[in-house]
mmCIF file of C-alpha atoms in Angstrom:
data_model
loop_
_atom_site.group_PDB
_atom_site.id
_atom_site.type_symbol
_atom_site.label_atom_id
_atom_site.label_comp_id
_atom_site.label_asym_id
_atom_site.label_seq_id
_atom_site.Cartn_x
_atom_site.Cartn_y
_atom_site.Cartn_z
ATOM 1 C CA GLU A 62 74.450 292.937 -95.327
ATOM 2 C CA ALA A 63 70.910 291.240 -94.819
ATOM 3 C CA GLU A 64 69.868 291.171 -91.148
ATOM 4 C CA VAL A 65 67.023 289.749 -89.073
ATOM 5 C CA ALA A 66 64.811 292.702 -87.885
ATOM 6 C CA GLN A 67 63.021 292.706 -84.616
ATOM 7 C CA SER A 68 60.693 295.203 -82.902
ATOM 8 C CA PRO A 69 60.301 296.581 -80.350
ATOM 9 C CA ARG A 70 63.857 296.591 -79.022
ATOM 10 C CA TYR A 71 62.611 297.042 -75.476
ATOM 11 C CA LYS A 72 59.220 296.513 -73.933
ATOM 12 C CA ILE A 73 58.082 297.095 -70.323
ATOM 13 C CA THR A 74 54.689 295.773 -69.280
ATOM 14 C CA GLU A 75 52.839 295.036 -66.208
ATOM 15 C CA LYS A 76 51.927 291.483 -65.253
ATOM 16 C CA SER A 77 48.749 290.096 -66.587
ATOM 17 C CA GLN A 78 48.982 292.453 -69.799
ATOM 18 C CA ALA A 79 49.462 291.259 -73.301
ATOM 19 C CA VAL A 80 52.571 291.823 -75.142
ATOM 20 C CA ALA A 81 53.665 291.053 -78.735
ATOM 21 C CA PHE A 82 56.898 290.928 -80.583
ATOM 22 C CA TRP A 83 57.608 291.102 -84.367
ATOM 23 C CA CYS A 84 60.308 289.501 -86.441
ATOM 24 C CA ASP A 85 61.280 289.873 -90.072
ATOM 25 C CA PRO A 86 63.858 287.241 -91.126
ATOM 26 C CA ILE A 87 66.486 287.469 -93.757
ATOM 27 C CA SER A 88 64.869 287.401 -97.169
ATOM 28 C CA GLY A 89 64.662 283.911 -98.566
ATOM 29 C CA HIS A 90 65.134 282.206 -95.137
ATOM 30 C CA ALA A 91 62.489 279.527 -94.860
ATOM 31 C CA THR A 92 63.125 278.622 -91.241
ATOM 32 C CA LEU A 93 62.507 281.019 -88.433
ATOM 33 C CA TYR A 94 63.014 280.535 -84.782
ATOM 34 C CA TRP A 95 62.027 282.246 -81.578
ATOM 35 C CA TYR A 96 64.347 281.920 -78.572
ATOM 36 C CA ARG A 97 64.072 283.171 -75.000
ATOM 37 C CA GLN A 98 67.397 284.082 -73.239
ATOM 38 C CA ILE A 99 67.286 284.728 -69.520
ATOM 39 C CA LEU A 100 70.113 286.840 -68.172
ATOM 40 C CA GLY A 101 73.239 284.838 -67.810
ATOM 41 C CA GLN A 102 72.118 281.804 -69.827
ATOM 42 C CA GLY A 103 72.107 280.719 -73.353
ATOM 43 C CA PRO A 104 69.200 280.995 -75.716
ATOM 44 C CA GLU A 105 66.475 278.365 -75.378
ATOM 45 C CA LEU A 106 64.266 277.568 -78.394
ATOM 46 C CA LEU A 107 60.525 278.345 -77.926
ATOM 47 C CA VAL A 108 59.308 277.635 -81.453
ATOM 48 C CA GLN A 109 60.545 276.778 -84.973
ATOM 49 C CA PHE A 110 58.702 277.526 -88.200
ATOM 50 C CA GLN A 111 59.433 276.104 -91.603
ATOM 51 C CA ASP A 112 57.654 278.497 -94.002
ATOM 52 C CA GLU A 113 54.192 278.945 -92.234
ATOM 53 C CA SER A 114 54.197 275.688 -90.379
ATOM 54 C CA VAL A 115 55.262 275.039 -86.812
ATOM 55 C CA VAL A 116 57.762 272.195 -86.769
ATOM 56 C CA ASP A 117 58.793 272.351 -83.163
ATOM 57 C CA ASP A 118 56.906 274.138 -80.329
ATOM 58 C CA SER A 119 57.645 271.521 -77.619
ATOM 59 C CA GLN A 120 59.206 274.237 -75.321
ATOM 60 C CA LEU A 121 56.446 276.921 -75.878
ATOM 61 C CA PRO A 122 54.188 277.446 -72.830
ATOM 62 C CA LYS A 123 51.010 277.210 -74.803
ATOM 63 C CA ASP A 124 48.785 278.268 -72.042
ATOM 64 C CA ARG A 125 50.086 281.972 -72.482
ATOM 65 C CA PHE A 126 52.524 281.981 -75.456
ATOM 66 C CA SER A 127 51.354 281.850 -79.087
ATOM 67 C CA ALA A 128 53.318 282.390 -82.306
ATOM 68 C CA GLU A 129 52.327 282.628 -85.913
ATOM 69 C CA ARG A 130 53.919 283.079 -89.366
ATOM 70 C CA LEU A 131 50.853 283.454 -91.407
ATOM 71 C CA LYS A 132 52.476 284.092 -94.883
ATOM 72 C CA GLY A 133 55.686 282.305 -94.186
ATOM 73 C CA VAL A 134 57.756 285.395 -93.995
ATOM 74 C CA ASP A 135 57.476 287.622 -90.876
ATOM 75 C CA SER A 136 56.435 286.333 -87.458
ATOM 76 C CA THR A 137 54.671 287.505 -84.266
ATOM 77 C CA LEU A 138 55.201 286.038 -80.763
ATOM 78 C CA LYS A 139 52.526 286.913 -78.232
ATOM 79 C CA ILE A 140 52.452 286.501 -74.511
ATOM 80 C CA GLN A 141 49.074 286.792 -72.696
ATOM 81 C CA PRO A 142 48.939 287.149 -69.733
ATOM 82 C CA ALA A 143 52.565 288.254 -68.988
ATOM 83 C CA GLU A 144 54.147 286.955 -65.782
ATOM 84 C CA LEU A 145 57.047 288.242 -63.894
ATOM 85 C CA GLY A 146 59.167 285.181 -64.892
ATOM 86 C CA ASP A 147 58.786 286.167 -68.552
ATOM 87 C CA SER A 148 61.264 288.942 -68.088
ATOM 88 C CA ALA A 149 64.037 287.968 -70.641
ATOM 89 C CA MET A 150 65.498 288.698 -73.963
ATOM 90 C CA TYR A 151 63.408 287.300 -76.836
ATOM 91 C CA LEU A 152 65.541 286.508 -79.838
ATOM 92 C CA CYS A 153 64.396 285.759 -83.383
ATOM 93 C CA ALA A 154 66.699 283.884 -85.793
ATOM 94 C CA SER A 155 66.447 282.678 -89.345
ATOM 95 C CA SER A 156 68.188 280.119 -91.466
ATOM 96 C CA LEU A 157 68.321 279.007 -95.071
ATOM 97 C CA GLN A 158 68.272 275.295 -93.982
ATOM 98 C CA GLN A 159 69.025 274.034 -97.486
ATOM 99 C CA GLY A 160 71.125 270.977 -97.857
ATOM 100 C CA ALA A 161 73.615 270.894 -95.038
ATOM 101 C CA SER A 162 73.425 274.561 -94.266
ATOM 102 C CA TYR A 163 72.616 274.944 -90.520
ATOM 103 C CA GLU A 164 73.653 278.420 -89.905
ATOM 104 C CA GLN A 165 71.338 280.451 -87.871
ATOM 105 C CA TYR A 166 71.353 284.354 -87.885
ATOM 106 C CA PHE A 167 69.951 286.247 -84.949
ATOM 107 C CA GLY A 168 68.265 289.460 -84.687
ATOM 108 C CA PRO A 169 68.969 292.144 -81.962
ATOM 109 C CA GLY A 170 66.277 290.838 -79.702
ATOM 110 C CA THR A 171 63.471 292.335 -77.671
ATOM 111 C CA ARG A 172 64.233 292.936 -74.007
ATOM 112 C CA LEU A 173 61.014 292.392 -72.129
ATOM 113 C CA THR A 174 60.645 293.553 -68.559
ATOM 114 C CA VAL A 175 57.488 292.485 -66.618
ATOM 115 C CA THR A 176 56.636 294.631 -63.630
ATOM 116 C CA GLN B 169 68.998 268.534 -68.602
ATOM 117 C CA GLN B 170 71.677 270.669 -70.124
ATOM 118 C CA GLN B 171 72.574 269.156 -73.610
ATOM 119 C CA VAL B 172 75.723 271.120 -73.932
ATOM 120 C CA LYS B 173 78.032 271.918 -70.955
ATOM 121 C CA GLN B 174 80.304 274.807 -71.196
ATOM 122 C CA SER B 175 83.138 276.086 -69.038
ATOM 123 C CA PRO B 176 84.389 278.263 -67.614
ATOM 124 C CA GLN B 177 81.535 280.574 -66.693
ATOM 125 C CA SER B 178 83.842 283.600 -66.789
ATOM 126 C CA LEU B 179 87.423 284.206 -68.135
ATOM 127 C CA ILE B 180 89.788 286.984 -67.758
ATOM 128 C CA VAL B 181 92.705 287.127 -70.156
ATOM 129 C CA GLN B 182 95.410 289.680 -70.792
ATOM 130 C CA LYS B 183 95.844 291.326 -74.080
ATOM 131 C CA GLY B 184 97.756 289.105 -76.466
ATOM 132 C CA GLY B 185 97.026 285.947 -74.420
ATOM 133 C CA ILE B 186 95.142 282.857 -75.637
ATOM 134 C CA SER B 187 91.469 282.476 -74.444
ATOM 135 C CA ILE B 188 90.130 278.908 -74.217
ATOM 136 C CA ILE B 189 86.545 277.871 -73.786
ATOM 137 C CA ASN B 190 85.470 274.279 -73.527
ATOM 138 C CA CYS B 191 82.263 272.537 -74.299
ATOM 139 C CA ALA B 192 81.018 268.887 -73.847
ATOM 140 C CA TYR B 193 78.099 267.009 -75.013
ATOM 141 C CA GLU B 194 76.636 263.507 -74.692
ATOM 142 C CA ASN B 195 74.249 263.061 -77.667
ATOM 143 C CA THR B 196 76.056 261.498 -80.592
ATOM 144 C CA ALA B 197 73.371 262.655 -82.892
ATOM 145 C CA PHE B 198 74.764 266.135 -82.814
ATOM 146 C CA ASP B 199 76.118 266.915 -86.308
ATOM 147 C CA TYR B 200 77.241 270.650 -86.274
ATOM 148 C CA PHE B 201 78.853 272.720 -83.639
ATOM 149 C CA PRO B 202 78.813 276.474 -83.834
ATOM 150 C CA TRP B 203 80.213 279.198 -81.621
ATOM 151 C CA TYR B 204 78.391 282.419 -81.221
ATOM 152 C CA GLN B 205 79.710 285.786 -79.888
ATOM 153 C CA GLN B 206 77.369 288.117 -78.085
ATOM 154 C CA PHE B 207 77.871 291.685 -76.934
ATOM 155 C CA PRO B 208 75.689 293.323 -74.310
ATOM 156 C CA GLY B 209 72.258 294.305 -75.679
ATOM 157 C CA LYS B 210 72.879 292.443 -79.047
ATOM 158 C CA GLY B 211 71.826 289.176 -80.483
ATOM 159 C CA PRO B 212 74.331 286.334 -80.882
ATOM 160 C CA ALA B 213 76.516 286.456 -84.007
ATOM 161 C CA LEU B 214 77.857 283.285 -85.534
ATOM 162 C CA LEU B 215 81.667 283.223 -85.055
ATOM 163 C CA ILE B 216 82.898 279.826 -86.368
ATOM 164 C CA ALA B 217 81.464 276.426 -86.763
ATOM 165 C CA ILE B 218 82.709 272.836 -87.223
ATOM 166 C CA ARG B 219 81.218 269.423 -88.267
ATOM 167 C CA PRO B 220 82.305 266.222 -86.458
ATOM 168 C CA ASP B 221 84.325 264.798 -89.433
ATOM 169 C CA VAL B 222 86.907 267.587 -88.919
ATOM 170 C CA SER B 223 89.201 267.895 -85.924
ATOM 171 C CA GLU B 224 90.159 271.518 -86.265
ATOM 172 C CA LYS B 225 89.000 274.541 -88.060
ATOM 173 C CA LYS B 226 90.710 277.893 -88.027
ATOM 174 C CA GLU B 227 89.386 281.316 -89.105
ATOM 175 C CA GLY B 228 91.845 284.121 -88.420
ATOM 176 C CA ARG B 229 92.566 284.294 -84.641
ATOM 177 C CA PHE B 230 89.690 281.783 -83.831
ATOM 178 C CA THR B 231 90.245 278.132 -83.824
ATOM 179 C CA ILE B 232 87.745 275.230 -83.019
ATOM 180 C CA SER B 233 89.402 271.961 -81.787
ATOM 181 C CA PHE B 234 86.983 269.006 -81.943
ATOM 182 C CA ASN B 235 87.557 265.600 -80.186
ATOM 183 C CA LYS B 236 84.800 263.311 -81.372
ATOM 184 C CA SER B 237 85.700 260.384 -79.125
ATOM 185 C CA ALA B 238 85.793 262.480 -75.997
ATOM 186 C CA LYS B 239 82.727 264.408 -77.124
ATOM 187 C CA GLN B 240 84.311 267.688 -76.461
ATOM 188 C CA PHE B 241 85.108 270.844 -78.466
ATOM 189 C CA SER B 242 86.786 274.044 -77.601
ATOM 190 C CA LEU B 243 87.199 277.668 -78.851
ATOM 191 C CA HIS B 244 90.717 279.110 -78.878
ATOM 192 C CA ILE B 245 91.170 282.900 -79.411
ATOM 193 C CA MET B 246 94.793 283.678 -80.243
ATOM 194 C CA ASP B 247 96.293 287.093 -79.551
ATOM 195 C CA SER B 248 93.154 288.039 -77.545
ATOM 196 C CA GLN B 249 92.079 291.722 -77.818
ATOM 197 C CA PRO B 250 89.958 294.006 -75.716
ATOM 198 C CA GLY B 251 87.443 294.032 -78.558
ATOM 199 C CA ASP B 252 86.989 290.317 -78.047
ATOM 200 C CA SER B 253 85.431 290.947 -74.615
ATOM 201 C CA ALA B 254 82.038 289.457 -74.963
ATOM 202 C CA THR B 255 79.896 286.469 -73.949
ATOM 203 C CA TYR B 256 80.588 283.264 -76.042
ATOM 204 C CA PHE B 257 78.250 280.413 -76.471
ATOM 205 C CA CYS B 258 78.880 277.035 -77.851
ATOM 206 C CA ALA B 259 75.984 275.081 -79.428
ATOM 207 C CA ALA B 260 75.297 271.820 -80.930
ATOM 208 C CA HIS B 261 72.729 270.937 -83.878
ATOM 209 C CA ARG B 262 70.682 267.756 -83.732
ATOM 210 C CA GLY B 263 68.635 266.411 -86.470
ATOM 211 C CA SER B 264 68.105 266.637 -90.144
ATOM 212 C CA THR B 265 67.804 269.968 -92.152
ATOM 213 C CA LEU B 266 65.003 270.959 -89.771
ATOM 214 C CA GLY B 267 66.949 270.212 -86.632
ATOM 215 C CA ARG B 268 67.472 272.540 -83.695
ATOM 216 C CA LEU B 269 70.380 274.122 -81.800
ATOM 217 C CA TYR B 270 71.116 273.494 -78.139
ATOM 218 C CA PHE B 271 73.228 276.205 -76.430
ATOM 219 C CA GLY B 272 75.696 276.123 -73.654
ATOM 220 C CA ARG B 273 75.277 278.557 -70.714
ATOM 221 C CA GLY B 274 77.841 280.841 -72.017
ATOM 222 C CA THR B 275 81.358 282.227 -71.112
ATOM 223 C CA GLN B 276 81.905 285.903 -70.299
ATOM 224 C CA LEU B 277 85.348 286.793 -71.587
ATOM 225 C CA THR B 278 87.158 289.848 -70.494
ATOM 226 C CA VAL B 279 90.349 290.775 -72.167
ATOM 227 C CA TRP B 280 92.484 293.420 -70.123
ATOM 228 C CA PRO B 281 94.545 295.901 -72.185
#
């Protein structure tokens, strides 16, 4: 069964350091999402890509966060500099988004701890 | 502002019982309502979903009931099992093909054997 891959699974970093997360969506899925999930809450969208283009980054803190999907396949989310409040689970999801298919499939996430 | 309100925050059910989780929304532009199941340390997994032109959808022990006029929908888990113990999230999709999902805050379900 095809899955969304993410790495690393866990990351501990000191505040003010840079950190990057990688996501490989399900093959053929044109739409890719990055979510942040704070402990005890639901996922919140950070950025959405359609192929290599950003279609929604309204909730991305652009002063410190950046995301790219250069070839329209895998994607990288970067935080620089990391702050204590960035400690959370970072989830990647992908979707076929063809016709009326809205199903999003999530990866296992990257648990970030900022010390 | 929370686009989708979910309750209860936590739920304890005995094995074999019925688990019921409720969600409410305000935005009538929402056009797709999925439920996700999440185990500790894992990403959310799509469980079941419904569109607003249907009042009920059943898949195995899981049923979504949808009340369009009340702008509410709920997940019913029949014959709840200890393996169902997880966090459940409702969500709502807004927009066209490139629309986005808005998640509730989640319900932590514990099923006692």
